[in-house]
């Protein structure tokens, strides 16, 4: 005997698999172990009427009085039941396959690319901008942990800051399927955050929410938004992946506030702001000594002090290394820490160690554009230009509107003797940011290689103007003047660089480049040697690829200098 567990109807045909009334799979034996095996439910009970119990004798009587046409009817019923069973099994199989397909990572339902645009500082107060920028950047960093999701990097996302946003246009420009936008308003200790997740193909809102919290709850707001976004992108995350989204966060609200302020100032890239960033990162560390990202931020701030504040590398690099080591003691899996450590190794001319750390960072997070960008620069010093092009191209895929990545790619094309492509790339960057000095600098070199001297000089001069007459750009302007026969102008630039060197605003390398153009090799090597003795950090190894030093490469003193830095001539 078989019984339907739902309607409790009994069947005595062993070929039946499913109930003819409700389609449920039949069970062998009574539906309840405490019920007599002889009890059955009458098959003709009316709807809403209690089923009547029938004894074995009654059943036998029905069997003996059965008509021939009843046998035919039963046969048809059996055949229909078999057909229904086969169809039911097929439906279950199809649904099972469909469920597997739906819940797999490759589901067409999931959205696998997103741009988190900078949140608007709706209150308009300068003191609140670190919150709007910080929450946006934190969301980018958290979502980047998911390798199945392509997240537009900060450098590109923040190109939209302060602009009117059309989600569909952004989707086309960045080739993403979703855009996350938000508004942040701070009033005293109260914080209001409004977020909207938009489908870029239709312009429809996928999700939106308003958060009313205290300013001290900024971290919990970020975590809540991250969770909601991943759910509404229909990403099926494992428990481990969900933990990765918040694993790096501090549990101290004040430490998080200090960290956000530190990154806000670090991104400004001025001497004053770098100093303020150092203070904020130190405050974050005091409030939470186990907050690894604060140590990474501190290391990054010390590292760029060389470039933006003129602090000697032999003062800043040991501090940067100490902070990185502490970060890695707390969390060995931080890709940002490995990239920063690689940069310190490179600045100390420890090339094998630097490459190992770059590769480690990329393996931990293949979607981290800074790792690919800095590794490309590393390979320029090694004169491995094919690898440089591969890495900078990957960085641009992840951060397509970043001016620094775009100009770095243009420079790699120059290194590969492809000035036409370099010019196109520089002009593209200038369209994105007309005030970015490196774009004009690299454009100047491309024109110089094509002997378009008037255009080259104009581009070099524009780079110097936009940079505030920084030593790096002045050096190549001076060299350009020598190539175009403007020796007097080159000497004036040389004198200006001497003053900057005395004020620790320029390297010996910068003066050496102008001397090479003037044909004064002895003076050039003398200035390069000064940098070597002072361990000129990242600047000095650039003699291996900077065009101003092409005239030195046949000199034995050049090969000796390069070997002493651990590089191949």
Coordinates of C-alpha atoms in Angstrom, one line a residue:
X1 CA 0.0 0.0 0.0
X2 CA 1.0 3.6 -0.7
X3 CA -0.4 6.7 0.9
X4 CA -0.3 10.5 0.0
X5 CA 1.2 12.3 3.0
X6 CA -1.0 15.4 2.2
X7 CA -4.6 14.2 1.6
X8 CA -4.0 10.7 3.2
X9 CA -5.5 8.9 0.3
X10 CA -4.4 5.2 0.0
X11 CA -3.4 3.5 -3.3
X12 CA -2.9 -0.2 -3.9
X13 CA -1.3 0.1 -7.3
X14 CA 2.5 -0.2 -6.9
X15 CA 3.1 1.5 -10.2
X16 CA 1.7 4.8 -9.0
X17 CA 4.3 7.3 -7.8
X18 CA 2.3 10.5 -7.3
X19 CA -1.2 11.2 -5.8
X20 CA -3.8 11.7 -8.5
X21 CA -5.5 14.4 -6.4
X22 CA -2.7 16.7 -5.4
X23 CA 0.5 15.4 -7.1
X24 CA 2.5 14.7 -3.9
X25 CA 5.0 11.8 -3.9
X26 CA 3.4 8.7 -2.4
X27 CA 4.9 7.0 0.7
X28 CA 5.0 3.3 1.3
X29 CA 2.7 2.3 4.1
X30 CA 0.5 4.5 6.3
X31 CA 1.4 8.2 6.7
X32 CA 1.6 7.8 10.5
X33 CA 3.2 4.9 12.3
X34 CA 0.6 5.0 15.0
X35 CA -2.3 4.5 12.6
X36 CA -3.6 0.9 11.9
X37 CA -2.3 -0.4 8.6
X38 CA -5.8 -1.5 7.6
X39 CA -7.3 2.0 7.7
X40 CA -7.8 3.8 4.4
X41 CA -9.4 7.0 3.3
X42 CA -12.4 6.7 1.1
X43 CA -11.5 7.9 -2.4
X44 CA -14.8 9.6 -3.0
X45 CA -15.1 11.8 0.0
X46 CA -16.7 15.1 -0.9
X47 CA -14.8 18.3 -0.6
X48 CA -14.9 19.6 2.9
X49 CA -16.4 16.3 4.2
X50 CA -14.5 14.2 6.7
X51 CA -13.2 11.0 5.0
X52 CA -15.0 7.9 6.2
X53 CA -13.0 4.9 7.4
X54 CA -13.5 1.6 5.6
X55 CA -12.9 -1.9 7.0
X56 CA -11.0 -4.7 5.2
X57 CA -14.4 -6.5 4.7
X58 CA -15.9 -3.5 3.0
X59 CA -12.9 -3.3 0.7
X60 CA -13.1 -7.0 -0.2
X61 CA -16.8 -6.6 -1.0
X62 CA -16.1 -3.8 -3.4
X63 CA -13.5 -6.0 -5.1
X64 CA -15.9 -8.9 -5.6
X65 CA -18.6 -6.7 -7.1
X66 CA -16.3 -4.7 -9.5
X67 CA -17.6 -4.4 -13.1
X68 CA -15.4 -5.0 -16.2
X69 CA -15.6 -1.4 -17.3
X70 CA -14.1 -0.5 -13.9
X71 CA -11.0 -2.5 -14.8
X72 CA -10.7 -0.5 -18.0
X73 CA -11.1 2.8 -16.1
X74 CA -8.5 1.7 -13.6
X75 CA -6.1 0.8 -16.4
X76 CA -6.5 4.3 -17.9
X77 CA -6.0 5.8 -14.6
X78 CA -2.8 3.8 -14.1
X79 CA -1.5 4.9 -17.5
X80 CA -2.3 8.5 -16.8
X81 CA -0.7 8.2 -13.4
X82 CA 2.5 6.8 -15.0
X83 CA 2.5 9.7 -17.5
X84 CA 2.0 12.2 -14.7
X85 CA 4.8 10.6 -12.8
X86 CA 7.3 10.8 -15.7
X87 CA 6.3 14.4 -16.4
X88 CA 6.6 15.3 -12.7
X89 CA 10.1 13.8 -12.6
X90 CA 11.0 15.8 -15.7
X91 CA 9.7 19.0 -14.2
X92 CA 11.7 18.4 -11.0
X93 CA 14.9 17.8 -13.0
X94 CA 14.4 21.0 -15.0
X95 CA 13.7 23.0 -11.9
X96 CA 16.7 21.5 -10.2
X97 CA 19.0 22.3 -13.1
X98 CA 17.5 25.8 -13.2
X99 CA 18.1 26.3 -9.5
X100 CA 21.7 25.2 -9.9
X101 CA 22.2 27.6 -12.8
X102 CA 20.5 30.5 -10.9
X103 CA 22.6 30.1 -7.8
X104 CA 25.9 29.6 -9.6
X105 CA 28.4 32.5 -9.8
X106 CA 27.9 32.7 -13.5
X107 CA 24.2 33.5 -13.3
X108 CA 23.0 36.0 -15.8
X109 CA 20.9 37.5 -13.1
X110 CA 23.9 38.9 -11.1
X111 CA 25.4 42.3 -11.8
X112 CA 29.2 41.9 -12.1
X113 CA 30.4 45.5 -12.5
X114 CA 29.8 48.7 -10.5
X115 CA 31.0 52.3 -10.1
X116 CA 30.8 53.8 -6.7
X117 CA 30.7 57.6 -7.4
X118 CA 31.8 60.1 -4.8
X119 CA 29.0 60.9 -2.4
X120 CA 27.8 64.5 -2.5
X121 CA 28.6 66.6 0.6
X122 CA 25.0 67.9 0.8
X123 CA 25.6 70.2 3.7
X124 CA 28.3 72.0 1.8
X125 CA 30.6 72.3 4.9
X126 CA 34.3 71.8 4.2
X127 CA 34.7 70.0 7.6
X128 CA 32.2 67.3 6.4
X129 CA 33.9 66.5 3.1
X130 CA 36.1 63.9 4.6
X131 CA 32.9 62.0 5.5
X132 CA 31.4 62.1 2.0
X133 CA 34.8 61.2 0.4
X134 CA 35.7 58.7 3.1
X135 CA 32.5 56.6 2.9
X136 CA 32.7 56.5 -0.9
X137 CA 36.3 55.4 -0.8
X138 CA 35.7 52.8 1.9
X139 CA 32.8 51.3 -0.1
X140 CA 35.1 51.0 -3.2
X141 CA 37.8 49.3 -1.1
X142 CA 35.4 46.9 0.5
X143 CA 33.7 45.9 -2.8
X144 CA 37.1 45.5 -4.5
X145 CA 37.7 42.5 -2.2
X146 CA 35.1 40.5 -4.3
X147 CA 37.0 39.2 -7.3
X148 CA 33.7 38.3 -9.2
X149 CA 32.8 42.0 -9.1
X150 CA 34.6 44.6 -11.3
X151 CA 34.7 47.8 -9.3
X152 CA 35.9 51.1 -10.9
X153 CA 38.8 52.4 -8.9
X154 CA 38.8 55.6 -6.9
X155 CA 40.9 57.6 -9.4
X156 CA 38.3 57.2 -12.1
X157 CA 35.2 57.3 -9.9
X158 CA 36.3 60.6 -8.3
X159 CA 36.5 62.3 -11.7
X160 CA 32.8 62.6 -11.4
X161 CA 33.0 64.6 -8.1
X162 CA 30.8 67.7 -8.2
X163 CA 29.3 66.9 -11.6
X164 CA 25.7 66.2 -12.5
X165 CA 25.3 62.5 -12.9
X166 CA 23.4 60.6 -15.5
X167 CA 23.7 56.9 -14.5
X168 CA 23.1 55.6 -18.0
X169 CA 25.8 57.8 -19.4
X170 CA 28.2 56.8 -16.7
X171 CA 27.4 53.1 -17.4
X172 CA 28.3 53.7 -21.1
X173 CA 31.5 55.6 -20.3
X174 CA 32.8 53.1 -17.7
X175 CA 31.2 49.9 -19.1
X176 CA 29.5 49.1 -15.8
X177 CA 26.1 47.7 -15.1
X178 CA 25.4 49.5 -11.9
X179 CA 26.1 52.9 -10.3
X180 CA 26.0 53.7 -6.6
X181 CA 25.3 57.3 -5.7
X182 CA 24.8 59.0 -2.4
X183 CA 24.4 62.2 -0.4
X184 CA 25.9 62.9 3.0
X185 CA 24.6 65.6 5.3
X186 CA 26.1 66.3 8.7
X187 CA 24.3 68.5 11.2
X188 CA 26.2 68.7 14.5
X189 CA 26.6 65.1 15.7
X190 CA 23.8 63.8 13.4
X191 CA 24.6 62.1 10.1
X192 CA 22.1 61.6 7.2
X193 CA 23.2 59.3 4.3
X194 CA 21.0 58.7 1.3
X195 CA 22.1 56.0 -1.2
X196 CA 20.7 54.8 -4.5
X197 CA 21.8 51.8 -6.6
X198 CA 20.8 52.3 -10.2
X199 CA 20.8 49.9 -13.2
X200 CA 22.7 51.7 -15.9
X201 CA 21.0 49.8 -18.7
X202 CA 17.5 51.0 -17.8
X203 CA 18.1 53.9 -15.4
X204 CA 15.8 52.1 -12.9
X205 CA 16.6 52.1 -9.2
X206 CA 17.6 48.7 -7.9
X207 CA 17.7 49.8 -4.3
X208 CA 17.8 52.9 -2.2
X209 CA 17.8 53.7 1.5
X210 CA 18.2 56.6 3.9
X211 CA 20.3 56.2 7.1
X212 CA 19.8 58.5 10.1
X213 CA 22.7 57.9 12.6
X214 CA 25.3 59.6 14.6
X215 CA 28.6 60.7 13.0
X216 CA 30.3 58.1 15.2
X217 CA 28.2 55.4 13.4
X218 CA 29.8 56.2 9.9
X219 CA 31.6 52.8 9.9
X220 CA 28.3 50.9 10.6
X221 CA 26.6 52.8 7.8
X222 CA 29.4 51.8 5.4
X223 CA 29.1 48.2 6.5
X224 CA 25.3 48.2 6.1
X225 CA 25.5 49.8 2.6
X226 CA 28.1 47.2 1.5
X227 CA 25.8 44.4 2.7
X228 CA 22.7 45.8 1.0
X229 CA 24.6 46.5 -2.3
X230 CA 26.0 43.0 -2.6
X231 CA 22.5 41.6 -2.0
X232 CA 20.8 43.8 -4.5
X233 CA 23.5 43.1 -7.1
X234 CA 22.4 39.5 -6.6
X235 CA 25.9 38.3 -5.8
X236 CA 25.8 34.9 -4.1
X237 CA 28.5 35.3 -1.5
X238 CA 29.9 32.6 0.7
X239 CA 30.2 33.2 4.4
X240 CA 33.9 33.7 4.0
X241 CA 33.4 36.3 1.3
X242 CA 30.9 38.2 3.5
X243 CA 33.4 38.3 6.2
X244 CA 36.1 39.7 3.8
X245 CA 33.9 42.8 3.2
X246 CA 34.4 43.9 6.8
X247 CA 37.4 42.0 8.0
X248 CA 39.7 45.0 7.8
X249 CA 37.5 47.4 9.6
X250 CA 38.3 48.7 13.1
X251 CA 35.8 48.4 15.9
X252 CA 36.7 51.8 17.2
X253 CA 34.5 54.6 15.7
X254 CA 37.0 57.4 16.6
X255 CA 39.9 55.5 14.9
X256 CA 37.8 55.1 11.8
X257 CA 37.1 58.9 11.8
X258 CA 40.8 59.6 12.1
X259 CA 41.6 57.2 9.3
X260 CA 39.1 58.8 6.9
X261 CA 40.5 62.2 7.7
X262 CA 44.0 60.9 7.1
X263 CA 43.2 59.5 3.7
X264 CA 41.3 62.7 2.8
X265 CA 44.4 64.8 3.4
X266 CA 46.8 62.3 1.8
X267 CA 44.8 62.5 -1.4
X268 CA 45.4 66.3 -1.5
X269 CA 49.1 65.7 -2.1
X270 CA 50.5 68.9 -0.7
X271 CA 53.3 69.3 1.9
X272 CA 50.8 70.7 4.4
X273 CA 48.2 68.0 3.8
X274 CA 50.7 65.2 4.0
X275 CA 51.8 66.5 7.4
X276 CA 48.1 66.6 8.6
X277 CA 47.6 63.0 7.2
X278 CA 50.5 61.8 9.3
X279 CA 48.9 63.3 12.4
X280 CA 45.5 61.7 11.7
X281 CA 46.9 58.3 11.0
X282 CA 48.9 58.4 14.2
X283 CA 45.7 59.4 16.0
X284 CA 43.9 56.4 14.5
X285 CA 46.7 54.1 15.6
X286 CA 46.5 55.4 19.2
X287 CA 42.8 54.8 19.3
X288 CA 43.1 51.3 17.8
X289 CA 46.7 49.8 17.8
X290 CA 45.4 46.8 15.8
X291 CA 43.9 48.8 12.9
X292 CA 46.3 47.6 10.1
X293 CA 45.1 50.1 7.5
X294 CA 46.1 53.0 9.7
X295 CA 49.7 51.8 9.6
X296 CA 49.5 51.5 5.8
X297 CA 48.2 55.0 5.6
X298 CA 51.0 56.3 7.8
X299 CA 53.6 54.5 5.7
X300 CA 52.2 55.9 2.5
X301 CA 52.3 59.4 3.9
X302 CA 55.9 59.1 5.0
X303 CA 56.8 57.7 1.6
X304 CA 55.4 60.6 -0.4
X305 CA 57.0 63.2 1.9
X306 CA 60.1 62.9 -0.2
X307 CA 58.3 64.1 -3.3
X308 CA 55.8 66.6 -1.9
X309 CA 57.6 68.0 1.1
X310 CA 61.3 67.6 0.2
X311 CA 62.1 65.5 3.3
X312 CA 65.2 63.3 2.6
X313 CA 64.5 59.7 1.8
X314 CA 66.9 58.5 4.5
X315 CA 64.6 60.2 7.1
X316 CA 61.3 59.0 5.8
X317 CA 61.9 55.5 4.5
X318 CA 62.8 53.9 7.9
X319 CA 59.6 55.3 9.3
X320 CA 57.6 54.0 6.4
X321 CA 59.2 50.6 6.7
X322 CA 58.4 50.5 10.4
X323 CA 54.8 51.3 9.9
X324 CA 54.4 48.7 7.1
X325 CA 56.0 46.0 9.2
X326 CA 53.5 46.6 11.9
X327 CA 50.6 46.5 9.5
X328 CA 51.8 43.1 8.2
X329 CA 52.2 41.8 11.7
X330 CA 48.5 42.5 12.2
X331 CA 47.3 41.2 8.8
X332 CA 49.6 39.5 6.3
X333 CA 46.9 39.5 3.6
X334 CA 46.7 43.2 3.1
X335 CA 47.5 43.9 -0.6
X336 CA 48.0 47.7 0.2
X337 CA 50.6 46.8 2.7
X338 CA 52.5 44.6 0.3
X339 CA 52.4 47.3 -2.4
X340 CA 53.8 49.9 0.1
X341 CA 56.5 47.5 1.2
X342 CA 57.4 46.9 -2.5
X343 CA 57.7 50.7 -3.0
X344 CA 60.0 51.0 0.0
X345 CA 62.2 48.1 -1.2
X346 CA 62.4 49.7 -4.6
X347 CA 63.4 53.1 -3.1
X348 CA 66.1 51.2 -1.2
X349 CA 67.2 49.5 -4.5
X350 CA 66.3 46.1 -3.2
X351 CA 64.9 45.0 -6.5
X352 CA 64.3 41.2 -6.0
X353 CA 62.4 41.9 -2.7
X354 CA 60.4 44.7 -4.4
X355 CA 59.3 42.4 -7.2
X356 CA 58.3 39.7 -4.8
X357 CA 56.1 42.1 -2.9
X358 CA 54.5 43.5 -6.0
X359 CA 53.6 40.0 -7.2
X360 CA 52.3 39.1 -3.7
X361 CA 50.0 42.1 -3.7
X362 CA 48.6 41.4 -7.2
X363 CA 47.9 37.7 -6.2
X364 CA 46.0 38.9 -3.1
X365 CA 43.9 41.4 -5.1
X366 CA 44.3 41.3 -8.9
X367 CA 41.8 44.2 -9.1
X368 CA 44.0 46.7 -7.2
X369 CA 45.1 49.2 -9.9
X370 CA 47.9 50.8 -7.8
X371 CA 49.7 47.5 -7.6
X372 CA 49.7 47.2 -11.4
X373 CA 50.7 50.8 -11.9
X374 CA 53.6 50.8 -9.5
X375 CA 54.8 47.4 -10.8
X376 CA 54.8 48.9 -14.3
X377 CA 57.0 51.8 -13.0
X378 CA 59.3 49.3 -11.3
X379 CA 59.8 47.5 -14.7
X380 CA 60.7 50.7 -16.4
X381 CA 63.7 51.0 -14.2
X382 CA 64.6 47.4 -15.1
X383 CA 64.0 48.3 -18.8
X384 CA 61.4 45.6 -19.2
X385 CA 59.1 47.7 -21.2
X386 CA 56.9 44.9 -22.5
X387 CA 56.0 44.0 -18.9
X388 CA 55.5 47.7 -18.1
X389 CA 53.0 48.0 -20.9
X390 CA 51.1 44.9 -19.8
X391 CA 50.8 46.1 -16.2
X392 CA 49.9 49.7 -17.0
X393 CA 47.3 48.5 -19.5
X394 CA 45.7 46.4 -16.7
X395 CA 45.8 49.3 -14.3
X396 CA 44.0 51.4 -16.9
X397 CA 41.3 48.7 -17.3
X398 CA 40.6 49.0 -13.6
X399 CA 41.0 52.8 -13.4
X400 CA 40.3 54.1 -16.9
X401 CA 40.0 57.8 -16.2
X402 CA 43.0 58.1 -13.9
X403 CA 45.3 60.9 -15.3
X404 CA 48.4 59.5 -13.7
X405 CA 47.8 56.0 -15.1
X406 CA 46.9 57.4 -18.5
X407 CA 50.1 59.5 -18.7
X408 CA 52.2 56.5 -17.4
X409 CA 50.8 54.5 -20.3
X410 CA 51.7 57.3 -22.7
X411 CA 55.3 57.2 -21.4
X412 CA 55.6 53.5 -21.8
X413 CA 54.6 54.0 -25.5
X414 CA 57.4 56.5 -25.8
X415 CA 59.8 54.0 -24.3
X416 CA 58.8 51.6 -27.0
X417 CA 59.4 54.3 -29.7
X418 CA 55.8 54.8 -30.4
X419 CA 55.3 58.6 -30.1
X420 CA 52.1 58.8 -32.2
X421 CA 50.2 56.6 -29.7
X422 CA 51.8 58.5 -26.8
X423 CA 50.4 61.8 -28.2
X424 CA 47.0 60.3 -28.5
X425 CA 47.1 59.1 -24.9
X426 CA 48.3 62.5 -23.6
X427 CA 45.6 64.3 -25.5
X428 CA 43.0 62.0 -24.0
X429 CA 44.3 62.7 -20.5
X430 CA 44.2 66.5 -21.2
X431 CA 40.6 66.2 -22.2
X432 CA 39.9 64.5 -18.8
X433 CA 42.0 66.9 -16.8
X434 CA 43.3 70.0 -18.7
X435 CA 45.5 71.0 -15.7
X436 CA 47.4 67.7 -15.2
X437 CA 51.2 68.6 -15.7
X438 CA 52.5 65.1 -16.5
X439 CA 50.2 64.9 -19.6
X440 CA 51.9 68.0 -21.0
X441 CA 55.4 66.8 -19.9
X442 CA 55.0 63.5 -21.8
X443 CA 53.5 65.3 -24.7
X444 CA 56.5 67.5 -24.9
X445 CA 58.8 64.5 -25.1
X446 CA 56.6 62.9 -27.9
X447 CA 56.9 66.1 -29.9
X448 CA 60.6 66.4 -29.3
X449 CA 61.1 62.9 -30.7
X450 CA 59.2 63.9 -33.8
X451 CA 61.3 67.1 -34.1
X452 CA 58.3 69.3 -33.6
X453 CA 60.3 71.7 -31.4
X454 CA 57.9 74.6 -31.1
X455 CA 55.1 72.2 -29.9
X456 CA 57.5 70.4 -27.6
X457 CA 58.7 73.6 -25.9
X458 CA 55.2 74.9 -25.4
X459 CA 54.2 71.6 -23.8
X460 CA 57.2 71.5 -21.5
X461 CA 56.5 75.1 -20.4
X462 CA 52.9 74.3 -19.7
X463 CA 53.9 71.4 -17.5
X464 CA 56.3 73.7 -15.5
X465 CA 53.6 76.3 -15.1
X466 CA 50.9 73.8 -13.9
X467 CA 53.3 72.1 -11.5
X468 CA 54.3 75.3 -9.7
X469 CA 57.8 75.0 -11.3
X470 CA 58.6 71.7 -9.7
X471 CA 62.1 70.4 -10.2
X472 CA 61.2 67.3 -12.2
X473 CA 59.4 69.4 -14.9
X474 CA 62.0 72.2 -14.9
X475 CA 64.8 69.7 -15.6
X476 CA 63.2 68.5 -18.8
X477 CA 62.3 72.0 -19.9
X478 CA 66.0 72.9 -19.5
X479 CA 67.0 69.9 -21.5
X480 CA 64.4 70.8 -24.2
X481 CA 65.8 74.3 -24.4
X482 CA 69.3 72.9 -25.1
X483 CA 67.9 70.7 -27.9
X484 CA 66.2 73.7 -29.6
X485 CA 69.3 75.9 -29.3
X486 CA 68.1 78.1 -26.4
X487 CA 71.2 77.8 -24.3
X488 CA 70.6 81.0 -22.4
X489 CA 67.2 79.8 -21.3
X490 CA 68.7 76.5 -20.3
X491 CA 71.3 78.1 -18.1
X492 CA 68.5 80.2 -16.4
X493 CA 66.7 77.0 -15.6
X494 CA 69.9 75.4 -14.3
X495 CA 70.4 78.4 -11.9
X496 CA 66.8 78.0 -10.7
X497 CA 67.3 74.3 -10.1
X498 CA 70.5 75.0 -8.1
X499 CA 68.4 77.2 -5.7
X500 CA 65.8 74.5 -5.4
X501 CA 68.4 71.9 -4.7
X502 CA 69.7 74.1 -1.8
X503 CA 66.2 74.3 -0.5
X504 CA 65.7 70.5 -0.8
X505 CA 63.1 71.0 -3.5
X506 CA 65.1 69.3 -6.3
X507 CA 67.5 66.3 -6.7
X508 CA 70.9 66.3 -8.3
X509 CA 69.4 64.2 -11.0
X510 CA 67.3 67.2 -12.1
X511 CA 70.4 69.4 -12.6
X512 CA 72.3 66.5 -14.2
X513 CA 69.7 66.3 -17.0
X514 CA 70.2 69.9 -18.0
X515 CA 74.0 69.4 -18.0
X516 CA 73.7 66.4 -20.3
X517 CA 71.8 68.6 -22.8
X518 CA 74.5 71.2 -22.5
X519 CA 77.2 68.6 -23.3
X520 CA 78.7 68.8 -19.8
X521 CA 79.0 65.1 -18.9
X522 CA 81.4 65.6 -16.0
X523 CA 79.1 68.0 -14.2
X524 CA 76.2 65.6 -14.9
X525 CA 78.0 62.6 -13.3
X526 CA 79.0 64.8 -10.3
X527 CA 75.4 65.6 -9.6
X528 CA 74.3 62.0 -10.0
X529 CA 77.0 60.9 -7.6
X530 CA 75.7 63.3 -5.0
X531 CA 72.3 61.6 -5.3
X532 CA 73.9 58.2 -5.0
X533 CA 75.7 59.1 -1.8
X534 CA 72.5 60.4 -0.4
X535 CA 70.5 57.4 -1.6
X536 CA 68.3 59.3 -3.9
X537 CA 65.3 57.0 -3.6
X538 CA 63.1 56.4 -6.6
X539 CA 64.5 59.3 -8.5
X540 CA 68.0 58.2 -9.2
X541 CA 67.2 54.8 -10.8
X542 CA 65.1 56.7 -13.4
X543 CA 68.4 57.4 -15.2
X544 CA 67.9 54.0 -16.8
X545 CA 64.9 55.1 -18.8
X546 CA 64.6 58.9 -18.8
X547 CA 65.4 60.3 -22.2
X548 CA 67.6 63.2 -21.0
X549 CA 70.2 60.6 -20.0
X550 CA 70.4 58.8 -23.4
X551 CA 73.7 60.7 -24.0
X552 CA 75.4 59.1 -21.0
X553 CA 74.6 55.5 -21.6
X554 CA 77.8 54.8 -23.7
X555 CA 80.0 56.2 -20.9
X556 CA 81.6 53.6 -18.6
X557 CA 80.7 55.8 -15.6
X558 CA 77.0 55.3 -16.4
X559 CA 77.3 51.5 -16.3
X560 CA 79.2 51.7 -13.0
X561 CA 76.5 53.9 -11.5
X562 CA 73.7 51.7 -12.6
X563 CA 75.4 48.5 -11.3
X564 CA 76.0 50.1 -7.9
X565 CA 72.2 50.6 -7.7
X566 CA 71.7 46.9 -8.4
X567 CA 70.5 47.3 -11.9
X568 CA 71.7 46.1 -15.3
X569 CA 73.1 48.9 -17.6

